Amino acid sequence: MNTNFKALIALAILNEVLGSGLEDENPALFQTQDAGKNWGAAGSSESASAGVEGSTNYKSLVKIIGFPFRLFMRYIRGSYKNDPFRTFLELCLVVFFVWYVSRQKYKMNQNDIKLTEKEIDELVQEWKPEPLVPGLSKTERLILDSIPVIDGQNGVEVRLKNGDMVDNFSNYDYLGFMSNNEKAREKAVKTLRNYGVGACGPPGFYGTLDVHMELEKKVAEFMGAEAAIIYSQGMATGLSVIPCFSKRDGVIVADSGVNFVLQQGIQLSRSKVFWYKHNDMEDLENVLTTTNKYISKIKGPTPKKFIVTEGLFTDTGSIVNLPKILELKKKYKYRLILDDSAGIGALGARGAGVLDYYYGEKEGNGKDGVAEATKEVEILLGSLWQAFGGSGGFCCAAKELIGHQRLSGLGYVFSASMPAIMAVTASDAISRLAERDGDGRLALRKLNENISYMRQLLEEINNNNNKSINGYASEEKRLRNKDSNVSSISSVSTNNDNFTDRDSGIIEIEGDDNSPIIHVHLTPNCMRQAVQKLGGNGGINSTQQFWTRQDEELVMMQLASEIQTTYKVLVCSSLYVVEREKEPAPEPSLRIIVSAGHSKHQIIKCVEAIENSINKLINNY
Amino acid sequence: MFAHIRDRFGKIFYPEEYTSLKEVDGYAPLITDFESLWNRRLYTRISDAFNRPITGVAGGSVALLERESKDYNRTFRLTGGKKTVLNLASYNYLGFAQSEGYCADTVEDSLRTNGIGMSMPRNQGGQTKKQIEVEKMVARYLGVDDAVVVSMGYATNSTVIPLLTSKGTLIISDELNHSSLVSGARMSGATIAVFKHGDTKDLEAVLRRRISQGQPRTHRPWRNILVVVEGLYSMEGEFCDLVEIVRLKKQYKFNIYLDEAHSIGAIGKTGRGVCEYFGVDFKDVDILMGTFTKSFGAVGGYIAGRKDIIEHMRLSCYSNMYTECMPYPVLAQVESSLQLMMDEVPDWVGDGPARIRQLAENSEYFFHRLIELGFLVLGSPGSPVVPLLLFNPGKIPAFSRMILERNIAVVVVSYPATPIIAARVRFCISASHSREDLDYALEQIDEVGDLLNLKLAKK
């Protein structure tokens, strides 16, 4: 590209010089210069032949070198007479050209050290690459082995590889559409017989099926947006949409609690990022002010400015303060990229996510303000693989922006489109929610009941265990004395008595009251006990936080597998690619996802399992 | 140029049509006029040649939904009509995109017993027995230690490369690598160097310079080097020079990441990709990546290679951690098509190998016939992708419309997948094409080629 450009400039200049040189030739001048005869008509070939014919080598050399020089001087003289300004201008061009070419070369090899071929060979010989990946550590191996393997269909209850039936609390299928879905399956079989499995091409090249277009229309209608576009994988949605709009010159203000996909999307866009504290509106306002100051210092046109946040945060279960964000975004003139992947299908009166939660139909008034609110959000992302049981994700926005994505959304342009079966499944799920009296609405109500029931029970765990924790030191001593094997640790608990005042109970429950995603952490006190029991790095003589993140992960994993094997409940410890997450990575937790399909009995069983497992872990029953 | 001038005037005279481009009320335009120039000024006029909606199976022939536009392609309306055309557009190399036959039957069984999707990330409860079975099968097919499957082809590249590389790693990538590889490399934070497409001499020069110079600024030695190449370049129809690259690997000790998105299943005597085609040991390539989108008629991708690498992937691949896992119907499709390709289904003996043979014959035939006709064709003989150069973007809609009138669907490619002035039409050959199909297509292409003056290589 660059060389082409250079060559073009060179050609243009040469053309200019030669062209004008010849143009200015007037016969009178031509006559007076006897040297002119040599080259005037035929140019360089003649001069070369003249060189060969020349009497001595020296003479011919002079002629060859002298030729362009004379040409140049003659040209200057000729054109100077007519237009001195032009000569000057052209000279400037030549100087610029020389400078331009040399500058590029200099920059490329600026830091290079000159080496001989032999030295390079030696260096190549010497160089020892590290292995591409480090081997798995002990903890990583344990975690990898502990990941449950499901045999058979998805649903509220699933069968594990070893044949156990377990209650599933790790499924994003909030509405329970995936269990007992005979109808959906029949439809899927029908779709298969019509469309096959893969579409065998990206959407641009005959990969757009009619079912995809229907799904897009349905999604747009459901969210009250102008248009929608579907991506074939959930992760690809965020990764494509953010870089599609925010480029190197963009400015992004993002919540520090956004999930990994958005973090990567932001990184990929190479925009300037400012983080604000998770869901902290005051801090957001501060950051916006400083960002605006930063922007006012930049020369050039106003950059594109975005606020990036999630609706329902996957990693914490909290719900964004949307009205405040909309207000701030208007005040500071930002655009909003809202990723409501986790919230859509769970929040609001008709499951349209966080927008529905704030602006949807409330009891008493029959007014649904989702469509108007959606217009306020410039770019709305959602997923089809979570609540809707299909695969992929979508983006809702104004028509022009969707059109832009069809050419510039990398995950759309360069990837095969979604299998028809998945599109039809997702589309059906949306229909079930959209119908006013459909079973989707029923499921939503059930889901809300289940969420509050689950939370209530979880709170009770703490009440039940408060007593034992408050008097923890003594009780623990008693237990220790019973069990001589671990008596050496008892001294620690007395050192850390101040813990017991700080937190009561054994678990911390994270997230909004209406969130179906509930993260359960252990209190520091409890975690300390657990780490010690597992014989992790729980050093005896260190300070308060004396366990590492790996220990915590191990504890959570242990808990999850205990809950799974003993109590037949599938709850996952939340895993992250820690080294690639933004600092600090979300803390390890048990991620419980409540579904409308769960019965009261199952919820009780789940909570009991959690309580008992924790108690077992820290008390070594 | 003209388009830019038109924009300038347009902004003054028709403000309402340009609202999305102008700075309104302190908001910078979301789409800059330069970025979207192609989209608005050129693409709209030829957009009837793209995003053509289809229905049914994209097999040897495909049903297009007819559409019309009354406002110069700004909007389309489906007329409700259908038109069945010969499909030279889909990546259905082995013809596994079917709604009947062994694959479809297997998928139906799987749908009835296992249901549809999992709606769980793989490492968060979504790992199924089937996934592990399919992974073992892929590993067996390629003769390597282990493999891991990922739910989307694009995401396989863009979420795996960042895990293999980090700061201090050098990624050397072919300049024409697919966008997913570029995204992955960018996310990784590693240093990226580029070598000229298919030029192993340039690769060697880059290697020598980079290894001897070490990391930029600090001149420390690299932690490791990953050379990223594609087996078959889908826009060029060219194979990478794998033999030479493996030789260089032995000399310069780098790792090879081979993207076989298009070549797996389609190339080689038994469909095992470019390694088989060139006779290279599979174990010499550190990471074998491929997709199930093309030859397998499914979606998703895989990574195969040494056990330590794959275990690392399985635990921390972004797609396994943060997004949906492979759904059952897709797994069943992959499994059944692999079984056929390995010829392990008693009732369908010889079906898979016959497809692979048929594809090879078809591609050779089509390629040589096009050259005989005098077209300027890119690529290597034997590649199932045959690009024909049009150069002038103006010929894109002309070719596409004329060939569609003759009941053939082709892919015309231009910006952003190729440079604007190197527009091309791409034929994807499939095992489900019969010789008559191809002859018909060649006849029609011949006619259109004469009309559009495309036979640039004619003597």
PDB file of C-alpha atoms in Angstrom, chain B residues 169-397:
ATOM      1  CA  THR B 169       4.922 -13.390  21.924  1.00  0.00           C
ATOM      2  CA  LEU B 170       5.311 -12.644  18.255  1.00  0.00           C
ATOM      3  CA  ILE B 171       2.488 -13.520  15.914  1.00  0.00           C
ATOM      4  CA  ILE B 172       3.545 -13.697  12.282  1.00  0.00           C
ATOM      5  CA  SER B 173       0.510 -13.680  10.113  1.00  0.00           C
ATOM      6  CA  ASP B 174      -0.088 -13.955   6.401  1.00  0.00           C
ATOM      7  CA  GLU B 175      -1.312 -10.619   5.085  1.00  0.00           C
ATOM      8  CA  LEU B 176      -4.483 -12.118   3.670  1.00  0.00           C
ATOM      9  CA  ASN B 177      -5.515 -13.988   6.801  1.00  0.00           C
ATOM     10  CA  HIS B 178      -9.180 -14.117   7.649  1.00  0.00           C
ATOM     11  CA  SER B 179     -10.680 -11.404   9.808  1.00  0.00           C
ATOM     12  CA  SER B 180     -11.228 -13.792  12.715  1.00  0.00           C
ATOM     13  CA  LEU B 181      -7.504 -14.501  12.922  1.00  0.00           C
ATOM     14  CA  VAL B 182      -6.782 -10.793  12.876  1.00  0.00           C
ATOM     15  CA  SER B 183      -9.292 -10.131  15.664  1.00  0.00           C
ATOM     16  CA  GLY B 184      -7.791 -12.890  17.746  1.00  0.00           C
ATOM     17  CA  ALA B 185      -4.297 -11.571  17.266  1.00  0.00           C
ATOM     18  CA  ARG B 186      -5.399  -8.079  18.236  1.00  0.00           C
ATOM     19  CA  MET B 187      -7.102  -9.236  21.394  1.00  0.00           C
ATOM     20  CA  SER B 188      -4.032 -11.138  22.507  1.00  0.00           C
ATOM     21  CA  GLY B 189      -1.814  -8.129  23.130  1.00  0.00           C
ATOM     22  CA  ALA B 190       1.065  -9.853  21.340  1.00  0.00           C
ATOM     23  CA  THR B 191       3.275  -8.170  18.780  1.00  0.00           C
ATOM     24  CA  ILE B 192       2.042  -8.783  15.273  1.00  0.00           C
ATOM     25  CA  ALA B 193       4.178  -9.008  12.159  1.00  0.00           C
ATOM     26  CA  VAL B 194       2.888  -9.639   8.678  1.00  0.00           C
ATOM     27  CA  PHE B 195       4.461 -11.416   5.751  1.00  0.00           C
ATOM     28  CA  LYS B 196       3.498 -11.242   2.110  1.00  0.00           C
ATOM     29  CA  HIS B 197       0.746 -13.621   1.121  1.00  0.00           C
ATOM     30  CA  GLY B 198       2.098 -17.077   0.414  1.00  0.00           C
ATOM     31  CA  ASP B 199       5.687 -15.836   0.208  1.00  0.00           C
ATOM     32  CA  THR B 200       7.831 -18.122   2.344  1.00  0.00           C
ATOM     33  CA  LYS B 201      10.975 -16.184   1.446  1.00  0.00           C
ATOM     34  CA  ASP B 202       9.449 -13.109   2.971  1.00  0.00           C
ATOM     35  CA  LEU B 203       8.395 -15.170   5.971  1.00  0.00           C
ATOM     36  CA  GLU B 204      11.980 -16.263   6.437  1.00  0.00           C
ATOM     37  CA  ALA B 205      13.209 -12.696   6.140  1.00  0.00           C
ATOM     38  CA  VAL B 206      10.696 -11.549   8.735  1.00  0.00           C
ATOM     39  CA  LEU B 207      11.691 -14.415  11.018  1.00  0.00           C
ATOM     40  CA  ARG B 208      15.395 -13.674  10.735  1.00  0.00           C
ATOM     41  CA  ARG B 209      14.925 -10.019  11.380  1.00  0.00           C
ATOM     42  CA  ARG B 210      12.525 -10.462  14.271  1.00  0.00           C
ATOM     43  CA  ILE B 211      14.404 -13.246  16.025  1.00  0.00           C
ATOM     44  CA  SER B 212      17.703 -11.447  15.760  1.00  0.00           C
ATOM     45  CA  GLN B 213      16.253  -8.135  16.897  1.00  0.00           C
ATOM     46  CA  GLY B 214      14.152  -9.565  19.704  1.00  0.00           C
ATOM     47  CA  GLN B 215      11.255  -7.648  21.166  1.00  0.00           C
ATOM     48  CA  PRO B 216      10.844  -4.060  20.065  1.00  0.00           C
ATOM     49  CA  ARG B 217      12.595  -1.498  22.245  1.00  0.00           C
ATOM     50  CA  THR B 218      13.838  -3.928  24.879  1.00  0.00           C
ATOM     51  CA  HIS B 219      15.527  -6.333  22.440  1.00  0.00           C
ATOM     52  CA  ARG B 220      14.781  -9.179  24.781  1.00  0.00           C
ATOM     53  CA  PRO B 221      14.306 -12.542  23.108  1.00  0.00           C
ATOM     54  CA  TRP B 222      10.731 -13.473  22.237  1.00  0.00           C
ATOM     55  CA  ARG B 223       8.938 -15.854  24.524  1.00  0.00           C
ATOM     56  CA  ASN B 224       7.728 -17.736  21.525  1.00  0.00           C
ATOM     57  CA  ILE B 225       6.609 -17.206  17.960  1.00  0.00           C
ATOM     58  CA  LEU B 226       3.354 -18.279  16.401  1.00  0.00           C
ATOM     59  CA  VAL B 227       3.045 -18.343  12.643  1.00  0.00           C
ATOM     60  CA  VAL B 228      -0.588 -18.123  11.624  1.00  0.00           C
ATOM     61  CA  VAL B 229      -1.555 -19.335   8.174  1.00  0.00           C
ATOM     62  CA  GLU B 230      -4.654 -20.632   6.476  1.00  0.00           C
ATOM     63  CA  GLY B 231      -4.655 -23.945   4.669  1.00  0.00           C
ATOM     64  CA  LEU B 232      -6.828 -22.754   1.831  1.00  0.00           C
ATOM     65  CA  TYR B 233      -7.420 -19.060   1.317  1.00  0.00           C
ATOM     66  CA  SER B 234     -11.085 -18.670   0.623  1.00  0.00           C
ATOM     67  CA  MET B 235     -10.870 -15.486  -1.412  1.00  0.00           C
ATOM     68  CA  GLU B 236      -7.862 -16.591  -3.438  1.00  0.00           C
ATOM     69  CA  GLY B 237      -8.404 -20.319  -3.715  1.00  0.00           C
ATOM     70  CA  GLU B 238      -4.733 -20.827  -2.932  1.00  0.00           C
ATOM     71  CA  PHE B 239      -3.074 -23.343  -0.650  1.00  0.00           C
ATOM     72  CA  CYS B 240      -0.400 -22.252   1.750  1.00  0.00           C
ATOM     73  CA  ASP B 241       3.049 -23.655   1.146  1.00  0.00           C
ATOM     74  CA  LEU B 242       2.911 -25.938   4.132  1.00  0.00           C
ATOM     75  CA  VAL B 243       5.929 -28.059   3.247  1.00  0.00           C
ATOM     76  CA  GLU B 244       8.177 -25.020   3.184  1.00  0.00           C
ATOM     77  CA  ILE B 245       6.666 -23.602   6.347  1.00  0.00           C
ATOM     78  CA  VAL B 246       7.254 -26.855   8.207  1.00  0.00           C
ATOM     79  CA  ARG B 247      10.851 -26.850   6.994  1.00  0.00           C
ATOM     80  CA  LEU B 248      11.248 -23.293   8.284  1.00  0.00           C
ATOM     81  CA  LYS B 249       9.645 -24.316  11.540  1.00  0.00           C
ATOM     82  CA  LYS B 250      12.342 -26.883  12.113  1.00  0.00           C
ATOM     83  CA  GLN B 251      14.986 -24.302  11.464  1.00  0.00           C
ATOM     84  CA  TYR B 252      13.492 -21.403  13.384  1.00  0.00           C
ATOM     85  CA  LYS B 253      11.603 -23.264  16.137  1.00  0.00           C
ATOM     86  CA  PHE B 254       8.329 -21.398  15.874  1.00  0.00           C
ATOM     87  CA  ASN B 255       4.843 -22.838  16.336  1.00  0.00           C
ATOM     88  CA  ILE B 256       2.387 -23.207  13.502  1.00  0.00           C
ATOM     89  CA  TYR B 257      -1.275 -22.286  13.760  1.00  0.00           C
ATOM     90  CA  LEU B 258      -3.009 -23.717  10.736  1.00  0.00           C
ATOM     91  CA  ASP B 259      -6.537 -22.566   9.983  1.00  0.00           C
ATOM     92  CA  GLU B 260      -8.211 -25.221   7.884  1.00  0.00           C
ATOM     93  CA  ALA B 261     -11.606 -23.588   7.765  1.00  0.00           C
ATOM     94  CA  HIS B 262     -12.048 -24.336   4.084  1.00  0.00           C
ATOM     95  CA  SER B 263      -9.665 -27.195   3.509  1.00  0.00           C
ATOM     96  CA  ILE B 264     -10.745 -29.712   6.134  1.00  0.00           C
ATOM     97  CA  GLY B 265     -12.878 -32.366   4.555  1.00  0.00           C
ATOM     98  CA  ALA B 266     -12.441 -30.874   1.113  1.00  0.00           C
ATOM     99  CA  ILE B 267      -8.762 -31.415   0.394  1.00  0.00           C
ATOM    100  CA  GLY B 268      -6.615 -34.507   0.506  1.00  0.00           C
ATOM    101  CA  LYS B 269      -7.243 -38.045  -0.500  1.00  0.00           C
ATOM    102  CA  THR B 270      -9.416 -38.840   2.497  1.00  0.00           C
ATOM    103  CA  GLY B 271     -10.428 -35.268   3.202  1.00  0.00           C
ATOM    104  CA  ARG B 272      -8.042 -34.681   6.042  1.00  0.00           C
ATOM    105  CA  GLY B 273      -6.994 -31.268   4.822  1.00  0.00           C
ATOM    106  CA  VAL B 274      -3.829 -29.657   3.514  1.00  0.00           C
ATOM    107  CA  CYS B 275      -1.543 -31.721   5.740  1.00  0.00           C
ATOM    108  CA  GLU B 276      -2.663 -34.807   3.932  1.00  0.00           C
ATOM    109  CA  TYR B 277      -2.553 -33.032   0.569  1.00  0.00           C
ATOM    110  CA  PHE B 278       1.082 -32.040   1.043  1.00  0.00           C
ATOM    111  CA  GLY B 279       2.070 -35.181   2.891  1.00  0.00           C
ATOM    112  CA  VAL B 280       3.020 -33.278   6.031  1.00  0.00           C
ATOM    113  CA  ASP B 281       2.925 -35.041   9.388  1.00  0.00           C
ATOM    114  CA  PHE B 282      -0.071 -33.761  11.372  1.00  0.00           C
ATOM    115  CA  LYS B 283       2.087 -33.569  14.457  1.00  0.00           C
ATOM    116  CA  ASP B 284       4.409 -31.065  12.832  1.00  0.00           C
ATOM    117  CA  VAL B 285       1.616 -28.538  12.938  1.00  0.00           C
ATOM    118  CA  ASP B 286       1.175 -27.417  16.523  1.00  0.00           C
ATOM    119  CA  ILE B 287      -2.378 -26.198  16.318  1.00  0.00           C
ATOM    120  CA  LEU B 288      -4.816 -27.493  13.769  1.00  0.00           C
ATOM    121  CA  MET B 289      -7.918 -25.396  13.609  1.00  0.00           C
ATOM    122  CA  GLY B 290     -10.894 -26.062  11.426  1.00  0.00           C
ATOM    123  CA  THR B 291     -14.562 -25.295  11.131  1.00  0.00           C
ATOM    124  CA  PHE B 292     -17.595 -27.490  10.835  1.00  0.00           C
ATOM    125  CA  THR B 293     -19.419 -24.830   8.858  1.00  0.00           C
ATOM    126  CA  LYS B 294     -18.177 -25.810   5.467  1.00  0.00           C
ATOM    127  CA  SER B 295     -17.598 -29.440   4.606  1.00  0.00           C
ATOM    128  CA  PHE B 296     -19.535 -30.767   7.569  1.00  0.00           C
ATOM    129  CA  GLY B 297     -22.714 -28.797   6.986  1.00  0.00           C
ATOM    130  CA  ALA B 298     -22.907 -27.788  10.648  1.00  0.00           C
ATOM    131  CA  VAL B 299     -21.579 -24.781  12.553  1.00  0.00           C
ATOM    132  CA  GLY B 300     -18.713 -24.258  14.989  1.00  0.00           C
ATOM    133  CA  GLY B 301     -15.067 -25.130  14.944  1.00  0.00           C
ATOM    134  CA  TYR B 302     -12.412 -27.231  16.559  1.00  0.00           C
ATOM    135  CA  ILE B 303      -8.864 -26.947  17.753  1.00  0.00           C
ATOM    136  CA  ALA B 304      -6.747 -30.073  17.636  1.00  0.00           C
ATOM    137  CA  GLY B 305      -3.202 -30.767  18.674  1.00  0.00           C
ATOM    138  CA  ARG B 306      -1.023 -31.837  21.562  1.00  0.00           C
ATOM    139  CA  LYS B 307      -2.673 -32.764  24.806  1.00  0.00           C
ATOM    140  CA  ASP B 308      -1.195 -29.973  26.923  1.00  0.00           C
ATOM    141  CA  ILE B 309      -2.389 -27.273  24.536  1.00  0.00           C
ATOM    142  CA  ILE B 310      -5.853 -28.714  24.212  1.00  0.00           C
ATOM    143  CA  GLU B 311      -6.336 -29.152  27.947  1.00  0.00           C
ATOM    144  CA  HIS B 312      -5.414 -25.548  28.437  1.00  0.00           C
ATOM    145  CA  MET B 313      -7.954 -24.581  25.777  1.00  0.00           C
ATOM    146  CA  ARG B 314     -10.645 -26.720  27.252  1.00  0.00           C
ATOM    147  CA  LEU B 315     -10.312 -25.064  30.609  1.00  0.00           C
ATOM    148  CA  SER B 316      -9.947 -21.460  29.582  1.00  0.00           C
ATOM    149  CA  CYS B 317     -11.141 -20.939  26.034  1.00  0.00           C
ATOM    150  CA  TYR B 318     -13.287 -17.795  26.190  1.00  0.00           C
ATOM    151  CA  SER B 319     -16.097 -19.424  24.315  1.00  0.00           C
ATOM    152  CA  ASN B 320     -16.169 -22.326  26.748  1.00  0.00           C
ATOM    153  CA  MET B 321     -16.268 -19.977  29.676  1.00  0.00           C
ATOM    154  CA  TYR B 322     -18.580 -17.176  28.712  1.00  0.00           C
ATOM    155  CA  THR B 323     -20.966 -18.226  26.009  1.00  0.00           C
ATOM    156  CA  GLU B 324     -23.134 -21.058  24.828  1.00  0.00           C
ATOM    157  CA  CYS B 325     -21.736 -24.489  24.177  1.00  0.00           C
ATOM    158  CA  MET B 326     -22.365 -26.532  21.074  1.00  0.00           C
ATOM    159  CA  PRO B 327     -25.997 -27.512  20.825  1.00  0.00           C
ATOM    160  CA  TYR B 328     -27.029 -31.126  20.318  1.00  0.00           C
ATOM    161  CA  PRO B 329     -28.277 -30.994  16.716  1.00  0.00           C
ATOM    162  CA  VAL B 330     -24.990 -29.472  15.603  1.00  0.00           C
ATOM    163  CA  LEU B 331     -22.992 -32.083  17.468  1.00  0.00           C
ATOM    164  CA  ALA B 332     -25.048 -34.823  15.878  1.00  0.00           C
ATOM    165  CA  GLN B 333     -24.463 -33.373  12.415  1.00  0.00           C
ATOM    166  CA  VAL B 334     -20.715 -33.188  13.012  1.00  0.00           C
ATOM    167  CA  GLU B 335     -20.611 -36.690  14.408  1.00  0.00           C
ATOM    168  CA  SER B 336     -22.573 -38.247  11.598  1.00  0.00           C
ATOM    169  CA  SER B 337     -20.717 -36.489   8.803  1.00  0.00           C
ATOM    170  CA  LEU B 338     -17.397 -37.453  10.370  1.00  0.00           C
ATOM    171  CA  GLN B 339     -18.531 -41.040  10.577  1.00  0.00           C
ATOM    172  CA  LEU B 340     -19.363 -40.984   6.901  1.00  0.00           C
ATOM    173  CA  MET B 341     -16.062 -39.399   5.997  1.00  0.00           C
ATOM    174  CA  MET B 342     -14.201 -42.059   7.937  1.00  0.00           C
ATOM    175  CA  ASP B 343     -16.466 -44.619   6.319  1.00  0.00           C
ATOM    176  CA  GLU B 344     -17.602 -46.163   9.569  1.00  0.00           C
ATOM    177  CA  VAL B 345     -21.314 -46.451   8.983  1.00  0.00           C
ATOM    178  CA  PRO B 346     -22.267 -49.994   7.935  1.00  0.00           C
ATOM    179  CA  ASP B 347     -25.374 -48.950   6.003  1.00  0.00           C
ATOM    180  CA  TRP B 348     -23.637 -46.196   4.080  1.00  0.00           C
ATOM    181  CA  VAL B 349     -20.340 -47.789   3.143  1.00  0.00           C
ATOM    182  CA  GLY B 350     -18.424 -45.765   0.603  1.00  0.00           C
ATOM    183  CA  ASP B 351     -20.669 -42.717   0.784  1.00  0.00           C
ATOM    184  CA  GLY B 352     -18.146 -40.389   2.407  1.00  0.00           C
ATOM    185  CA  PRO B 353     -15.104 -41.336   0.307  1.00  0.00           C
ATOM    186  CA  ALA B 354     -17.257 -41.111  -2.821  1.00  0.00           C
ATOM    187  CA  ARG B 355     -18.177 -37.537  -1.921  1.00  0.00           C
ATOM    188  CA  ILE B 356     -14.556 -36.607  -1.394  1.00  0.00           C
ATOM    189  CA  ARG B 357     -13.584 -38.143  -4.742  1.00  0.00           C
ATOM    190  CA  GLN B 358     -16.467 -36.461  -6.512  1.00  0.00           C
ATOM    191  CA  LEU B 359     -15.499 -33.085  -5.083  1.00  0.00           C
ATOM    192  CA  ALA B 360     -11.892 -33.467  -6.195  1.00  0.00           C
ATOM    193  CA  GLU B 361     -12.973 -34.417  -9.713  1.00  0.00           C
ATOM    194  CA  ASN B 362     -15.476 -31.588  -9.904  1.00  0.00           C
ATOM    195  CA  SER B 363     -13.012 -28.950  -8.730  1.00  0.00           C
ATOM    196  CA  GLU B 364     -10.290 -30.046 -11.148  1.00  0.00           C
ATOM    197  CA  TYR B 365     -12.712 -30.159 -14.039  1.00  0.00           C
ATOM    198  CA  PHE B 366     -14.237 -26.776 -13.328  1.00  0.00           C
ATOM    199  CA  PHE B 367     -10.905 -25.067 -12.805  1.00  0.00           C
ATOM    200  CA  HIS B 368      -9.379 -26.360 -16.020  1.00  0.00           C
ATOM    201  CA  ARG B 369     -12.465 -25.683 -18.088  1.00  0.00           C
ATOM    202  CA  LEU B 370     -12.556 -22.070 -16.928  1.00  0.00           C
ATOM    203  CA  ILE B 371      -8.943 -21.617 -17.906  1.00  0.00           C
ATOM    204  CA  GLU B 372      -9.608 -23.226 -21.267  1.00  0.00           C
ATOM    205  CA  LEU B 373     -12.393 -20.730 -21.790  1.00  0.00           C
ATOM    206  CA  GLY B 374      -9.898 -17.947 -21.263  1.00  0.00           C
ATOM    207  CA  PHE B 375     -10.938 -16.554 -17.904  1.00  0.00           C
ATOM    208  CA  LEU B 376      -8.488 -15.103 -15.457  1.00  0.00           C
ATOM    209  CA  VAL B 377      -8.763 -17.557 -12.592  1.00  0.00           C
ATOM    210  CA  LEU B 378      -6.928 -17.382  -9.286  1.00  0.00           C
ATOM    211  CA  GLY B 379      -5.851 -20.203  -7.093  1.00  0.00           C
ATOM    212  CA  SER B 380      -4.458 -23.688  -7.158  1.00  0.00           C
ATOM    213  CA  PRO B 381      -5.989 -26.495  -9.200  1.00  0.00           C
ATOM    214  CA  GLY B 382      -7.862 -28.894  -6.972  1.00  0.00           C
ATOM    215  CA  SER B 383      -9.194 -26.195  -4.712  1.00  0.00           C
ATOM    216  CA  PRO B 384     -12.969 -26.319  -4.313  1.00  0.00           C
ATOM    217  CA  VAL B 385     -13.019 -22.517  -4.283  1.00  0.00           C
ATOM    218  CA  VAL B 386     -12.468 -21.027  -7.702  1.00  0.00           C
ATOM    219  CA  PRO B 387     -12.255 -17.237  -7.830  1.00  0.00           C
ATOM    220  CA  LEU B 388     -12.584 -15.503 -11.184  1.00  0.00           C
ATOM    221  CA  LEU B 389     -11.327 -11.957 -11.387  1.00  0.00           C
ATOM    222  CA  LEU B 390     -13.658  -9.192 -12.504  1.00  0.00           C
ATOM    223  CA  PHE B 391     -11.502  -6.253 -11.337  1.00  0.00           C
ATOM    224  CA  ASN B 392     -14.000  -3.521 -12.075  1.00  0.00           C
ATOM    225  CA  PRO B 393     -16.546  -3.211  -9.258  1.00  0.00           C
ATOM    226  CA  GLY B 394     -19.061  -2.161 -11.853  1.00  0.00           C
ATOM    227  CA  LYS B 395     -19.082  -5.693 -13.175  1.00  0.00           C
ATOM    228  CA  ILE B 396     -20.173  -7.103  -9.831  1.00  0.00           C
ATOM    229  CA  PRO B 397     -23.870  -6.412 -10.199  1.00  0.00           C
TER     230      PRO B 397
END
